[in-house]
Coordinates of C-alpha atoms and ligand atoms in Angstrom, one line a residue:
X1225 CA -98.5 69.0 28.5
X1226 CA -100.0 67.5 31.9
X1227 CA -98.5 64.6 33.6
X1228 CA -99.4 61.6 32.2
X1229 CA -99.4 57.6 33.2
X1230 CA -98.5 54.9 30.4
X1231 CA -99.3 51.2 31.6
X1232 CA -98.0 48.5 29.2
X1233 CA -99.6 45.1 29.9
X1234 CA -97.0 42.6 29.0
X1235 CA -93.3 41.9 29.9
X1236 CA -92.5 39.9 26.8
X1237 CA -90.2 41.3 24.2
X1238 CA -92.8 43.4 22.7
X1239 CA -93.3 44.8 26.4
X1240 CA -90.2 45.6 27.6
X1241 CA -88.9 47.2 24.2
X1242 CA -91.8 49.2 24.2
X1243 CA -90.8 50.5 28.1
X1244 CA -87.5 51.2 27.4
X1245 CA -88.2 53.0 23.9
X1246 CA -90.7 55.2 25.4
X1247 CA -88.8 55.6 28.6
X1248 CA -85.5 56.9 26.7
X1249 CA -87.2 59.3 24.2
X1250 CA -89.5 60.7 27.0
X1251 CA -87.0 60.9 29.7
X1252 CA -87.7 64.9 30.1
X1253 CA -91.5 64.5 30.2
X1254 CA -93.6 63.8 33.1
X1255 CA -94.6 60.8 31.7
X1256 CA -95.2 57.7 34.1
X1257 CA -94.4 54.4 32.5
X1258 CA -95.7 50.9 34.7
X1259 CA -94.5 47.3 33.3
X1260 CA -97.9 44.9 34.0
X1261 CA -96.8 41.4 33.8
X1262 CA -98.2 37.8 35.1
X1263 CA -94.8 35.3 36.0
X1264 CA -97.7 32.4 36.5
X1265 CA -98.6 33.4 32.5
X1266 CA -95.2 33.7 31.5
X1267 CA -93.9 34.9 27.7
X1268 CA -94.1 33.2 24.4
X1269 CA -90.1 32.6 24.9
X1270 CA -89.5 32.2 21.2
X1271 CA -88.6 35.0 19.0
X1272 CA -84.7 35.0 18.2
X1273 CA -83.3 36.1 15.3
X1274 CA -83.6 39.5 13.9
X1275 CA -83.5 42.2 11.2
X1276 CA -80.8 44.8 11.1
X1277 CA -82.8 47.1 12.5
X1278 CA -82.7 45.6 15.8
X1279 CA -79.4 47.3 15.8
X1280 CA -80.8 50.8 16.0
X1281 CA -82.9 50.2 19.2
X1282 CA -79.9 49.2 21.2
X1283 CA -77.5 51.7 19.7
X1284 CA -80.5 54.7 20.7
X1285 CA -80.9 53.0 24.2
X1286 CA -76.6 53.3 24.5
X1287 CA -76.3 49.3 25.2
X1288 CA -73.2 48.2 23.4
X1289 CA -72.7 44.7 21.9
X1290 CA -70.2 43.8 23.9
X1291 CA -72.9 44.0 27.2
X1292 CA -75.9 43.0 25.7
X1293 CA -74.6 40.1 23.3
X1294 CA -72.9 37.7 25.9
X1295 CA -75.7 38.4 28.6
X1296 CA -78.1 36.8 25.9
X1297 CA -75.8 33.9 24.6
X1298 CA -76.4 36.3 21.2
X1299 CA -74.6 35.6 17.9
X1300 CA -74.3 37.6 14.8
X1301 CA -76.6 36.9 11.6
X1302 CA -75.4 37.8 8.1
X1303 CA -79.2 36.5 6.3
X1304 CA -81.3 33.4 6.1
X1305 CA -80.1 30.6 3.4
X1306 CA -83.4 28.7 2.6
X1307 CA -82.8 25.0 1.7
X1308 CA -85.1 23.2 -0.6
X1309 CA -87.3 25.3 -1.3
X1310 CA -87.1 25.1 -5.0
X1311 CA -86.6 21.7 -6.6
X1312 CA -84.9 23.4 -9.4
X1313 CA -82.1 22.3 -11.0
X1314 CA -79.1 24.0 -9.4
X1315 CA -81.3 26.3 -7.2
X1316 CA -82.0 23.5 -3.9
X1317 CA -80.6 26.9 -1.9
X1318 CA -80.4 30.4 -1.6
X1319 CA -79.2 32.7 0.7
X1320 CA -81.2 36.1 1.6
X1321 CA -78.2 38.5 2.4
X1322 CA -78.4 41.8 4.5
X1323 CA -77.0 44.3 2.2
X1324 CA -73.3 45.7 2.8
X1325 CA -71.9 48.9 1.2
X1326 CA -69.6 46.7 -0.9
X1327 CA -72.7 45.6 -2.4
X1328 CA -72.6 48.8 -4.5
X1329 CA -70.4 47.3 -6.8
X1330 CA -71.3 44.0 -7.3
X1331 CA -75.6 44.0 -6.7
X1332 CA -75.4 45.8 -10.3
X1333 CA -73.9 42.8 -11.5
X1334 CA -76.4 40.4 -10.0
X1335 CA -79.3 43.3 -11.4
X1336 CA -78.5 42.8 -14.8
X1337 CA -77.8 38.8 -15.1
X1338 CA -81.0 38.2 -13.7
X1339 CA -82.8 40.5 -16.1
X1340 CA -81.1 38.9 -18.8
X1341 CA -81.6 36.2 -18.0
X1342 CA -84.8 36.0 -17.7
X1343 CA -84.9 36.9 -21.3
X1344 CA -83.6 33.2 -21.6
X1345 CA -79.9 34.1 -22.0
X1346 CA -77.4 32.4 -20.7
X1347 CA -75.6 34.1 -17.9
X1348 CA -75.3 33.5 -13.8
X1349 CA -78.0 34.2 -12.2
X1350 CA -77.9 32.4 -8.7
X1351 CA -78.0 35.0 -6.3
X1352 CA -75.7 33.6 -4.2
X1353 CA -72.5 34.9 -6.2
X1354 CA -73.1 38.3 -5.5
X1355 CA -73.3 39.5 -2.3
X1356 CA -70.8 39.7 0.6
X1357 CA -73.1 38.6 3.7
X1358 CA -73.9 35.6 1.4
X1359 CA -70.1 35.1 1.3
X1360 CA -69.5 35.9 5.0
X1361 CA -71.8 33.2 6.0
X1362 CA -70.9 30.7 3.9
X1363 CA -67.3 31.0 5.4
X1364 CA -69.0 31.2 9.3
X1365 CA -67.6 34.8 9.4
X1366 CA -68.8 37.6 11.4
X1367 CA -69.9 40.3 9.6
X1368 CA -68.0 43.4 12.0
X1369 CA -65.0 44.3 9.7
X1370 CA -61.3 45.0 10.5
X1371 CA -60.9 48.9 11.1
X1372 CA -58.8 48.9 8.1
X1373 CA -62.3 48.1 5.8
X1374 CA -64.4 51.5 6.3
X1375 CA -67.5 49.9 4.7
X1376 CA -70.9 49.8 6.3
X1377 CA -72.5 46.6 7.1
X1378 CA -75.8 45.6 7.8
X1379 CA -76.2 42.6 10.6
X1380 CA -79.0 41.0 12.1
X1381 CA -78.5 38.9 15.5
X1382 CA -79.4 36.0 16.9
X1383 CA -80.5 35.8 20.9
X1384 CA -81.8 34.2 23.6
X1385 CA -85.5 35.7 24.2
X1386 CA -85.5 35.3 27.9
X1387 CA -82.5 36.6 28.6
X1388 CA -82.9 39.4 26.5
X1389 CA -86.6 39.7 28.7
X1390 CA -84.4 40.0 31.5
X1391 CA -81.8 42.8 30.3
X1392 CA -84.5 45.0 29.0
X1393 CA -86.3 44.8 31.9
X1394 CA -82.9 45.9 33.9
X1395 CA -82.4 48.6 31.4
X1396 CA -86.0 49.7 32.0
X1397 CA -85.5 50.3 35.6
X1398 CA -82.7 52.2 35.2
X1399 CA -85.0 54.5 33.0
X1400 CA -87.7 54.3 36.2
X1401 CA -89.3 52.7 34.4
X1402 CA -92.0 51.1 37.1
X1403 CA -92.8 47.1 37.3
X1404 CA -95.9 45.2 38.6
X1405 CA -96.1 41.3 38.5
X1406 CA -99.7 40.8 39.0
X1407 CA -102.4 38.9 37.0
X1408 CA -105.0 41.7 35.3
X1409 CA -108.6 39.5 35.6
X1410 CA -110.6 42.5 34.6
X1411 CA -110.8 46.2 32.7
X1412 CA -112.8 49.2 34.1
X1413 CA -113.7 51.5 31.4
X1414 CA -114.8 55.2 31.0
X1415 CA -118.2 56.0 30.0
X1416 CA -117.0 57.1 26.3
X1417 CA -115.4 53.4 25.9
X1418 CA -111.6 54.5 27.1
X1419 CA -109.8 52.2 29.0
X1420 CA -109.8 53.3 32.3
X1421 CA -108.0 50.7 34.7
X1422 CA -106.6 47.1 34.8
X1423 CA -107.7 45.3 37.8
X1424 CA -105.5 42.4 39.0
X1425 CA -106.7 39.3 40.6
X1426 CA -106.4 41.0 44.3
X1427 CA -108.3 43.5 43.3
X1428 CA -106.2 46.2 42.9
X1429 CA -106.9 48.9 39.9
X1430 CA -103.9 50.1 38.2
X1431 CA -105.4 53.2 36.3
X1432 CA -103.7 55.4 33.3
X1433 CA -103.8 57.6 30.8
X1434 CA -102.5 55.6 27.8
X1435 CA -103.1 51.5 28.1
X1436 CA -100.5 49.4 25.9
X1437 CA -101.3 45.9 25.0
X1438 CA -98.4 43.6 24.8
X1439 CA -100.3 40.8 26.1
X1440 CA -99.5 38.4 23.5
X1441 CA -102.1 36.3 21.0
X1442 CA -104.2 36.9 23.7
X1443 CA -104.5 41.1 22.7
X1444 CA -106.6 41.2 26.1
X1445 CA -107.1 44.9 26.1
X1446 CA -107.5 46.1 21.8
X1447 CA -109.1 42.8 20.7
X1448 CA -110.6 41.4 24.2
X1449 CA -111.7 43.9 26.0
X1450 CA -112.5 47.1 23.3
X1451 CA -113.7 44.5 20.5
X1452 CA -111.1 45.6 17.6
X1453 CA -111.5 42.6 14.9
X1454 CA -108.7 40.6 13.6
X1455 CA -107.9 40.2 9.9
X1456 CA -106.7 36.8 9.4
X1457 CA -103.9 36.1 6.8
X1458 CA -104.9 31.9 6.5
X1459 CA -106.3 32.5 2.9
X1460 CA -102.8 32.9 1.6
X1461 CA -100.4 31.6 5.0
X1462 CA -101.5 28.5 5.9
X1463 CA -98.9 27.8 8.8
X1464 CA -100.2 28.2 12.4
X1465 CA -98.5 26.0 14.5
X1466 CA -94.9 25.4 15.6
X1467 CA -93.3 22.8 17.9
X1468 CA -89.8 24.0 19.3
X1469 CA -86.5 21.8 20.1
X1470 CA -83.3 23.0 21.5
X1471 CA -79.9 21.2 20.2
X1472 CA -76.2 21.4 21.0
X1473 CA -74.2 23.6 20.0
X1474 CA -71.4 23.0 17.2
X1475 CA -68.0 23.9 17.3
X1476 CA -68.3 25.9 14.6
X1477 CA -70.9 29.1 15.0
X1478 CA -72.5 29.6 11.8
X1479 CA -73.5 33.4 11.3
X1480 CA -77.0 32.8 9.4
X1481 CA -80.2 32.0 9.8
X1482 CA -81.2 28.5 8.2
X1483 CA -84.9 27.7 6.9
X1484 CA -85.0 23.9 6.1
X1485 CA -88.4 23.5 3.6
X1486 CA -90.0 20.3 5.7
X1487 CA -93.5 18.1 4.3
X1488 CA -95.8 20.6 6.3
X1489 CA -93.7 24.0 6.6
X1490 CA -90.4 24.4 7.1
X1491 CA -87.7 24.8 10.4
X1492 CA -85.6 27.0 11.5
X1493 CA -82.1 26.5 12.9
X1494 CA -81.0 29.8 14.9
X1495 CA -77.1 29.8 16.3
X1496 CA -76.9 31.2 20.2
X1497 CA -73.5 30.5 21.6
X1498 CA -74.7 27.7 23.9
X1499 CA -77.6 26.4 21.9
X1500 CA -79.0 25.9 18.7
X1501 CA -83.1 27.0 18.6
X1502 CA -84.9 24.6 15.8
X1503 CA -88.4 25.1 15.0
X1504 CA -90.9 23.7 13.0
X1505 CA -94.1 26.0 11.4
X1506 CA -96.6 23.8 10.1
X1507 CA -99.7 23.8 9.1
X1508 CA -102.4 21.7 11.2
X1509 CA -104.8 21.7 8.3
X1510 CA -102.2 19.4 6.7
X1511 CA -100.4 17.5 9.8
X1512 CA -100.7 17.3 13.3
X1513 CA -98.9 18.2 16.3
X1514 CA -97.1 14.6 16.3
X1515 CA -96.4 14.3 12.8
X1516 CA -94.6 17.5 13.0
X1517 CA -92.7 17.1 15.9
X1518 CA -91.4 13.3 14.7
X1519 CA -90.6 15.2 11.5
X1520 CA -88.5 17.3 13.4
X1521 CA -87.3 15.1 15.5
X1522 CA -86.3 13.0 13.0
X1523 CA -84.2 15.8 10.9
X1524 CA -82.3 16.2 14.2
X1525 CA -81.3 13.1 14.6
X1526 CA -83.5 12.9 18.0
X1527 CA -85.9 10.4 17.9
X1528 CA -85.2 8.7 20.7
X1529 CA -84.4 11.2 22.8
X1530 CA -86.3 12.3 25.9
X1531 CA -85.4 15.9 24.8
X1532 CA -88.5 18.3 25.1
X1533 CA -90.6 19.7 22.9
X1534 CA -92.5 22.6 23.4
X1535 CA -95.7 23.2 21.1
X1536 CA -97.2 26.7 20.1
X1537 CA -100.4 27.9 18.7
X1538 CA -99.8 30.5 16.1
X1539 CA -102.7 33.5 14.7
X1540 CA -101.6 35.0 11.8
X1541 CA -103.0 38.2 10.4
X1542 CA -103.1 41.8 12.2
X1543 CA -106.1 43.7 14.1
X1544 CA -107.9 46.4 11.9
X1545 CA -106.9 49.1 14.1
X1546 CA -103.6 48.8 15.7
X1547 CA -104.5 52.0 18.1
X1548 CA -108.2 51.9 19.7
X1549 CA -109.2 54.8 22.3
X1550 CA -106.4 55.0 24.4
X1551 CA -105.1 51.7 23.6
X1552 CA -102.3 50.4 21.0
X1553 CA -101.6 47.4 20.6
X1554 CA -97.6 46.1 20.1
X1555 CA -96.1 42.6 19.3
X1556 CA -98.0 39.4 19.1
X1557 CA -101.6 41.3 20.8
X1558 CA -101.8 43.4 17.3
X1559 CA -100.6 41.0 14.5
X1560 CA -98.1 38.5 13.2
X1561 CA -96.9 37.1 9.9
X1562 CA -95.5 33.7 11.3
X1563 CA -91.5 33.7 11.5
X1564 CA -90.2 33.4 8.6
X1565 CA -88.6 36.1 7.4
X1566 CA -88.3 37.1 11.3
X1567 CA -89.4 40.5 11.5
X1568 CA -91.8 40.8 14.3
X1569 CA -89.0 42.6 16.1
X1570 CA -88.9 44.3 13.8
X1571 CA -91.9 45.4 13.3
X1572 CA -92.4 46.1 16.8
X1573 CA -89.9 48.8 17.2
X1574 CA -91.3 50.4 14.0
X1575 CA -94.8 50.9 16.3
X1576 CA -93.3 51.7 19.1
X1577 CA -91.3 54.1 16.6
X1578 CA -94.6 55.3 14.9
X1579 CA -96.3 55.6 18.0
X1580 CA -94.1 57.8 20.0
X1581 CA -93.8 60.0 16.8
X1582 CA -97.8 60.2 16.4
X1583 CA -98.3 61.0 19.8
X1584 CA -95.7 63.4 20.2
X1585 CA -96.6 65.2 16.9
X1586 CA -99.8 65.6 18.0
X1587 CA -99.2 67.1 21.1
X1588 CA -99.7 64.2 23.8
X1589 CA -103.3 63.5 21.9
X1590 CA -105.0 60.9 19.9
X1591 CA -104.6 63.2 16.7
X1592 CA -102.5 60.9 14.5
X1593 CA -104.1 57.8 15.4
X1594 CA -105.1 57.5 11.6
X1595 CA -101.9 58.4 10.2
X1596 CA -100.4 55.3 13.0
X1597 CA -102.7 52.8 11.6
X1598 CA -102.4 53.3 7.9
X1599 CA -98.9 53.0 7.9
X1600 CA -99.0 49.8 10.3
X1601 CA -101.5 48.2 7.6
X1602 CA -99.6 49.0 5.2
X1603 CA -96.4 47.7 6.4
X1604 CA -98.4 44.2 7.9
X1605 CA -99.4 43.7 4.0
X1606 CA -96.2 44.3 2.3
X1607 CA -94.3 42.2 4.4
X1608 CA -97.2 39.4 4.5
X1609 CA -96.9 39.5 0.4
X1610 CA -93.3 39.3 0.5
X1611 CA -93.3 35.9 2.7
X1612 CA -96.4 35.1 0.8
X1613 CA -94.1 34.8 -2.2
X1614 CA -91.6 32.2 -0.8
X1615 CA -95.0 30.0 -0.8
X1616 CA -96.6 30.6 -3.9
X1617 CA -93.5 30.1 -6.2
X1618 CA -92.1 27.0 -4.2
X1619 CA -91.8 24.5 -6.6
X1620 CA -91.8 21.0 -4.4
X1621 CA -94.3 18.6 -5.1
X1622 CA -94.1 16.0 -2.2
X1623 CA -97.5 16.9 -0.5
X1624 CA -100.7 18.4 -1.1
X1625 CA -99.4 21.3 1.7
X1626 CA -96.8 22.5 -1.6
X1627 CA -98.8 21.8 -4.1
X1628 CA -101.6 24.0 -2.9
X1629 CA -99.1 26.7 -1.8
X1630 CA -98.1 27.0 -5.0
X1631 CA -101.4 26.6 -6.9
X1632 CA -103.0 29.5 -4.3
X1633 CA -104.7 32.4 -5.8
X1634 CA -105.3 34.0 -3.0
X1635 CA -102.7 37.1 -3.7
X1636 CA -102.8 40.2 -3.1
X1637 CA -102.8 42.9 -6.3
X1638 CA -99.2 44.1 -5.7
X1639 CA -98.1 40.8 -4.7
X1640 CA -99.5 39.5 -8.4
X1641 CA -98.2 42.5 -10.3
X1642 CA -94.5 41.9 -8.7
X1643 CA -94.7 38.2 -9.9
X1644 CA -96.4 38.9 -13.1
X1645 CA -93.5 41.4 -13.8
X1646 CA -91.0 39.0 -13.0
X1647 CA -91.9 36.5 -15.2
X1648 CA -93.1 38.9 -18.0
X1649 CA -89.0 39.7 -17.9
X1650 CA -89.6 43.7 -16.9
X1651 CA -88.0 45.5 -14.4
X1652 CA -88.3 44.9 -11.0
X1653 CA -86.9 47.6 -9.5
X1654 CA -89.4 49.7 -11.6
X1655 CA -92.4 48.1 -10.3
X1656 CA -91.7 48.4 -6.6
X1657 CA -90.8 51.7 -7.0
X1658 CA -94.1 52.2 -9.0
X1659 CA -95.8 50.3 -6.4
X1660 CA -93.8 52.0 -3.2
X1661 CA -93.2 49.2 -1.5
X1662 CA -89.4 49.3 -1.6
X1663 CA -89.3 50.8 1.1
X1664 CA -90.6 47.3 3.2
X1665 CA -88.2 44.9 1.1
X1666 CA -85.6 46.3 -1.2
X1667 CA -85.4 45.4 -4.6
X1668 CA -82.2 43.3 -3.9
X1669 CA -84.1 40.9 -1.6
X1670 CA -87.3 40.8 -4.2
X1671 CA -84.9 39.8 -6.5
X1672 CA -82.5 37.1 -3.8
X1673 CA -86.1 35.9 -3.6
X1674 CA -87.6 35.0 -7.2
X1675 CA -83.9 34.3 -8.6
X1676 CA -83.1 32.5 -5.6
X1677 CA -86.1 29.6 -6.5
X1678 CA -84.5 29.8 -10.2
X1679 CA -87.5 31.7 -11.5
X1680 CA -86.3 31.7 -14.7
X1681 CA -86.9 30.1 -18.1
X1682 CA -86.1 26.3 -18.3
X1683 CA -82.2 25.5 -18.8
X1684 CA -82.9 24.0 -21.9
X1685 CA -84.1 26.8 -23.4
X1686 CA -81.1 29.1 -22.3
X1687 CA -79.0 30.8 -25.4
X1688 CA -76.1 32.2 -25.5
X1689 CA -75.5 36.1 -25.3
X1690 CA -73.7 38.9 -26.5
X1691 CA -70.9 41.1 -25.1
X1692 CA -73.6 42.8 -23.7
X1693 CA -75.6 40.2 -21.9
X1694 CA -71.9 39.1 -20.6
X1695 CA -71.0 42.9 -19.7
X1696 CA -70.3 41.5 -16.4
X1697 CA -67.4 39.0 -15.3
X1698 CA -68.6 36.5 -12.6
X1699 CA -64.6 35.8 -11.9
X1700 CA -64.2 39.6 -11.0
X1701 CA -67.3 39.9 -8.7
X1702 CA -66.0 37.0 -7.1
X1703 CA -62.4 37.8 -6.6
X1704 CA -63.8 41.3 -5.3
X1705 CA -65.9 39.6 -3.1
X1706 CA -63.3 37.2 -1.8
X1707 CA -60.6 39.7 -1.1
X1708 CA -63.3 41.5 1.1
X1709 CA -64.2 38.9 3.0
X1710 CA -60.6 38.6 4.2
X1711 CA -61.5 41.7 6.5
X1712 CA -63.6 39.9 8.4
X1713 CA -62.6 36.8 11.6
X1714 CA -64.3 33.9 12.3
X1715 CA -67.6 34.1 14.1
X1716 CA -66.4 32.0 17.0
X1717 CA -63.5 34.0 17.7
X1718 CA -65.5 37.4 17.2
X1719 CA -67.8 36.0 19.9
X1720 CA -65.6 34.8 22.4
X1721 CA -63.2 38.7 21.9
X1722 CA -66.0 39.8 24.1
X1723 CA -65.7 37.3 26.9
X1724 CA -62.1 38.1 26.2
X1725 CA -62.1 41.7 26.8
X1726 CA -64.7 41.5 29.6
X1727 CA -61.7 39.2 31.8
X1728 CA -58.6 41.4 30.6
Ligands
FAD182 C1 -93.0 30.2 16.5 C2 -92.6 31.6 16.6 C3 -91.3 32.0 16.1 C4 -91.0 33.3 16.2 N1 -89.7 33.7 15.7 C5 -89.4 35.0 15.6 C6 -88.2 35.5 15.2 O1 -87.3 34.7 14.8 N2 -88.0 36.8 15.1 C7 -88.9 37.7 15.6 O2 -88.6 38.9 15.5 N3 -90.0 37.3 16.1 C8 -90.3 36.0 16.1 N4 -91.5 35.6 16.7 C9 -92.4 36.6 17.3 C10 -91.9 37.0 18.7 O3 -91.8 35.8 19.5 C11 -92.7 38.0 19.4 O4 -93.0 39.1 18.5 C12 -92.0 38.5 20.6 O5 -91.6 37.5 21.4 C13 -92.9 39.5 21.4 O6 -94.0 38.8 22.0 P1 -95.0 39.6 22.9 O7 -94.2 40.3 23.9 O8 -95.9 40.3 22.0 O9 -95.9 38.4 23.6 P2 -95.5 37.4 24.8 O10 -94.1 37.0 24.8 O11 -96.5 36.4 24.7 O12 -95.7 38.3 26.1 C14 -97.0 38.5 26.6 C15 -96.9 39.1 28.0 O13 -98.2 39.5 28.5 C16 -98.3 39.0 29.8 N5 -99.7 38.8 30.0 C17 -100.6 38.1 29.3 N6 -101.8 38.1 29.9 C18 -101.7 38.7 31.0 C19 -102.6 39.0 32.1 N7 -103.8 38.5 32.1 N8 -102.1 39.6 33.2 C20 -100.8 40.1 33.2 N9 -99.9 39.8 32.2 C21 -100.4 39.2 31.2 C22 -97.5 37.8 29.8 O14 -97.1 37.4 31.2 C23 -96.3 38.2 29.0 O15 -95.4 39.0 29.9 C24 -91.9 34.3 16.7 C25 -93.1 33.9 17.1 C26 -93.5 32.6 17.1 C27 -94.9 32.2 17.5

């Protein structure tokens, strides 16, 4: 291959995950990579929690936990317990675990009382019984188990965005990876519509091969400047606003993500070690900027203090073609399906991921641009129906904002066939497969999902069942579960073994 220059506009998260992934995996090609950023701009600096994946991309860039995690006040995140979401009797909450190997034994539990029970037997079917993250969190326990307990886990984190800016772009230097801070004002281009040069507000053309937008909502190289549309999601997610508050941190850590439903939206309370993040998405067709933040306020207990809020515009929806010419787009520049389920992250590193792998495949040419923006489409749609879901079967009926969640038609086919098989008592598991989209949200979170909102017939109508319907003992999953969890140390002291071991 020639030699070849890759510019990345942006030095957000999406920007400086994109540097070092490309960086690493490239490291024996003569492949320039330049950071473009603007400090007068400045980042989004929201973003905190992840999936588990987020694991991966600092394993296959060799950070270790025990550098990365205290540099960015990070904590570990077993799931999200959402809180009144469901007004259902006996279903207010439900957690959304990460899964665990020890799952294997009692998910198959939670599989068949929530089938059965949907037949309108009597059995548990709170989702929360099942699944060791759930029980890890509950108990403010870190999910990294004793040596002795050979089991994998899945965990998500918490962090602090900025600082984890910083240490990425630390890491990205020591890949030579190099780093402009200039304001880009204007775009040359090529006669056949490639990008050919960013020109910053001196004047100065910074010229490649390969142009990566990571510019933000602002997409100012796919959307801006080569015209790539946008397809909004607001049909079916009405939230597109969120005003941000930091609190004090507790004595005790929790390890989970919590999602409080709120009149408008709902918040977010995400653990760092110094500082809690709180958030509010709403939706400004049904309250404004002030409302929302004295709702917030409120919940925190600081209305009359001179603590500041920040306030951000959200788009939601994805570009048509996430990879234009010689430009792809990565982070908030090619799509986002508001925070809830917080997988941009995640879904950044699967571009970057995608990318590399399309390029590479095809020989350091545009080849597999197809093949990258089907499977970015596709994964933008399943995960937008999966948080669709948590709106359309919400059963709160305080404001018009709930009431026309839940009475929104506005679904997609597989999102409609998933519920439709849910409440038709059929297998889930079988439909996703059917559908292949398992493979975006397992079965066991489909189900944490419908079960968790008590998507089930009415108590009253509940009979009791067989020996069959009662194959499996709630006791015993529980006692398993217990005796598990005594592998694992408090979340506080697994945090502070770092600073620990750093001194010693
Ligand atoms: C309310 C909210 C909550 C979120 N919560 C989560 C979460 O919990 N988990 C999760 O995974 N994701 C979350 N996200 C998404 C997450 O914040 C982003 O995916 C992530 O921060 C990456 O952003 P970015 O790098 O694409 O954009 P930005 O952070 O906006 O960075 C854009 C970069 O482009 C640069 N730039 C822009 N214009 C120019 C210019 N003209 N010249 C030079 N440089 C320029 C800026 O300086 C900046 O460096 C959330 C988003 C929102 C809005």
């Amino acid at each position: 291959m020639k030699s070849q220059k890759i510019v990345i506009l942006g030095g957000g998260t999406a920007g400086w995950m994109a540097a070092n992934m490309m960086a690493k995996s490239w490291a024996d090609k003569a492949i320039e990579i330049t950071v473009v950023e603007s400090s007068s701009i400045g980042t989004i600096g929201v973003g905190e929690g992840s999936t588990p994946q987020f694991k991966g991309f600092m394993d296959y860039l060799g950070i270790s936990e025990a550098e990365w995690m205290p540099a960015c006040n990070a904590t570990y995140k077993n799931g999200i317990r959402f809180i009144g979401w469901s007004t259902k009797p006996g279903f207010s909450s439900y957690f959304h675990p990460f899964p665990a190997q020890p799952d294997d034994y009692s998910a198959p539990a939670f599989f068949h009382n929530s089938f059965v029970r949907r037949k309108a037997i009597d059995v548990e079917g709170h989702p929360d019984h099942f699944f060791l993250a759930t029980h890890l969190a509950d108990l403010n326990k870190s999910p990294i188990a004793a040596e002795s307990f050979p089991f994998e886990i899945n965990y998500g984190y918490h962090f602090d965005s900025a600082l984890l800016g910083q240490l990425l772009a630390r890491k990205a230097a020591e890949f030579n990876v190099k780093h402009i801070d200039a304001t880009i004002t204007d775009v040359r281009k090529h006669l056949d519509g490639d990008i050919a040069a960013l020109i910053t507000s001196d004047g100065t053309e910074i010229a490649g091969d390969i142009f990566i937008d990571c510019s933000g909502f602002k997409s100012l190289l796919l959307q801006h400047t080569l015209g790539v549309g946008f397809e909004s999601f607001e049909s079916n997610l009405f939230n597109d606003a969120a005003v941000v508050i930091p609190t004090k941190q507790l004595d005790t850590i929790r390890s989970e993500t919590q999602s409080v439903a709120r009149q408008f939206g709902w918040s977010w309370h995400i653990p760092l070690t110094n500082r809690i993040g709180n958030g509010y998405v709403y939706s400004q067709r049904y309250c404004n900027a002030d409302q929302a933040e004295t709702e917030l306020r409120a919940a925190l207990g600081l209305l009359d203090s001179d603590v500041e809020a920040r306030h951000i515009k959200m788009k939601v929806g994805q570009v048509k073609a996430h990879w234009s010419k010689n430009c792809i787009a990565i982070g908030l520049s090619q799509g986002f399906i508001e925070p809830l389920e917080a997988t941009a992250l995640h879904i950044v590193q699967e571009t970057v991921q995608s990318f590399i792998e399309c390029y590479q495949d095809a020989d350091f040419t545009d080849g597999n641009r197809d093949k990258h923006n089907r499977a970015l489409s596709e994964r933008y749609q399943a995960i937008r129906d999966y948080i669709v879901a948590h709106y359309r079967v919400n059963s709160r009926t305080d404001t018009n904002y709930w009431l026309d969640n839940a009475n929104n038609n506005n679904l997609s086919r597989s999102l409609y066939q998933i519920l439709q098989t849910w409440v038709s008592g059929n297998n889930l598991s079988d439909e996703l497969v059917r559908q292949n989209v398992e493979q975006y949200y397992p079965s066991v979170s489909w189900h944490c999902l419908l079960a968790g909102y008590g998507i089930y017939p009415e108590q009253a109508q509940l009979k009791s069942g067989n020996a069959l319907a009662n194959q499996h003992s709630i006791e015993k999953v529980n006692d398993f579960i217990r005796r598990c969890g005594l592998n694992f140390k408090d979340h506080r002291m697994e945090l502070e073994s770092f600073v620990a071991n750093v001194h010693k």
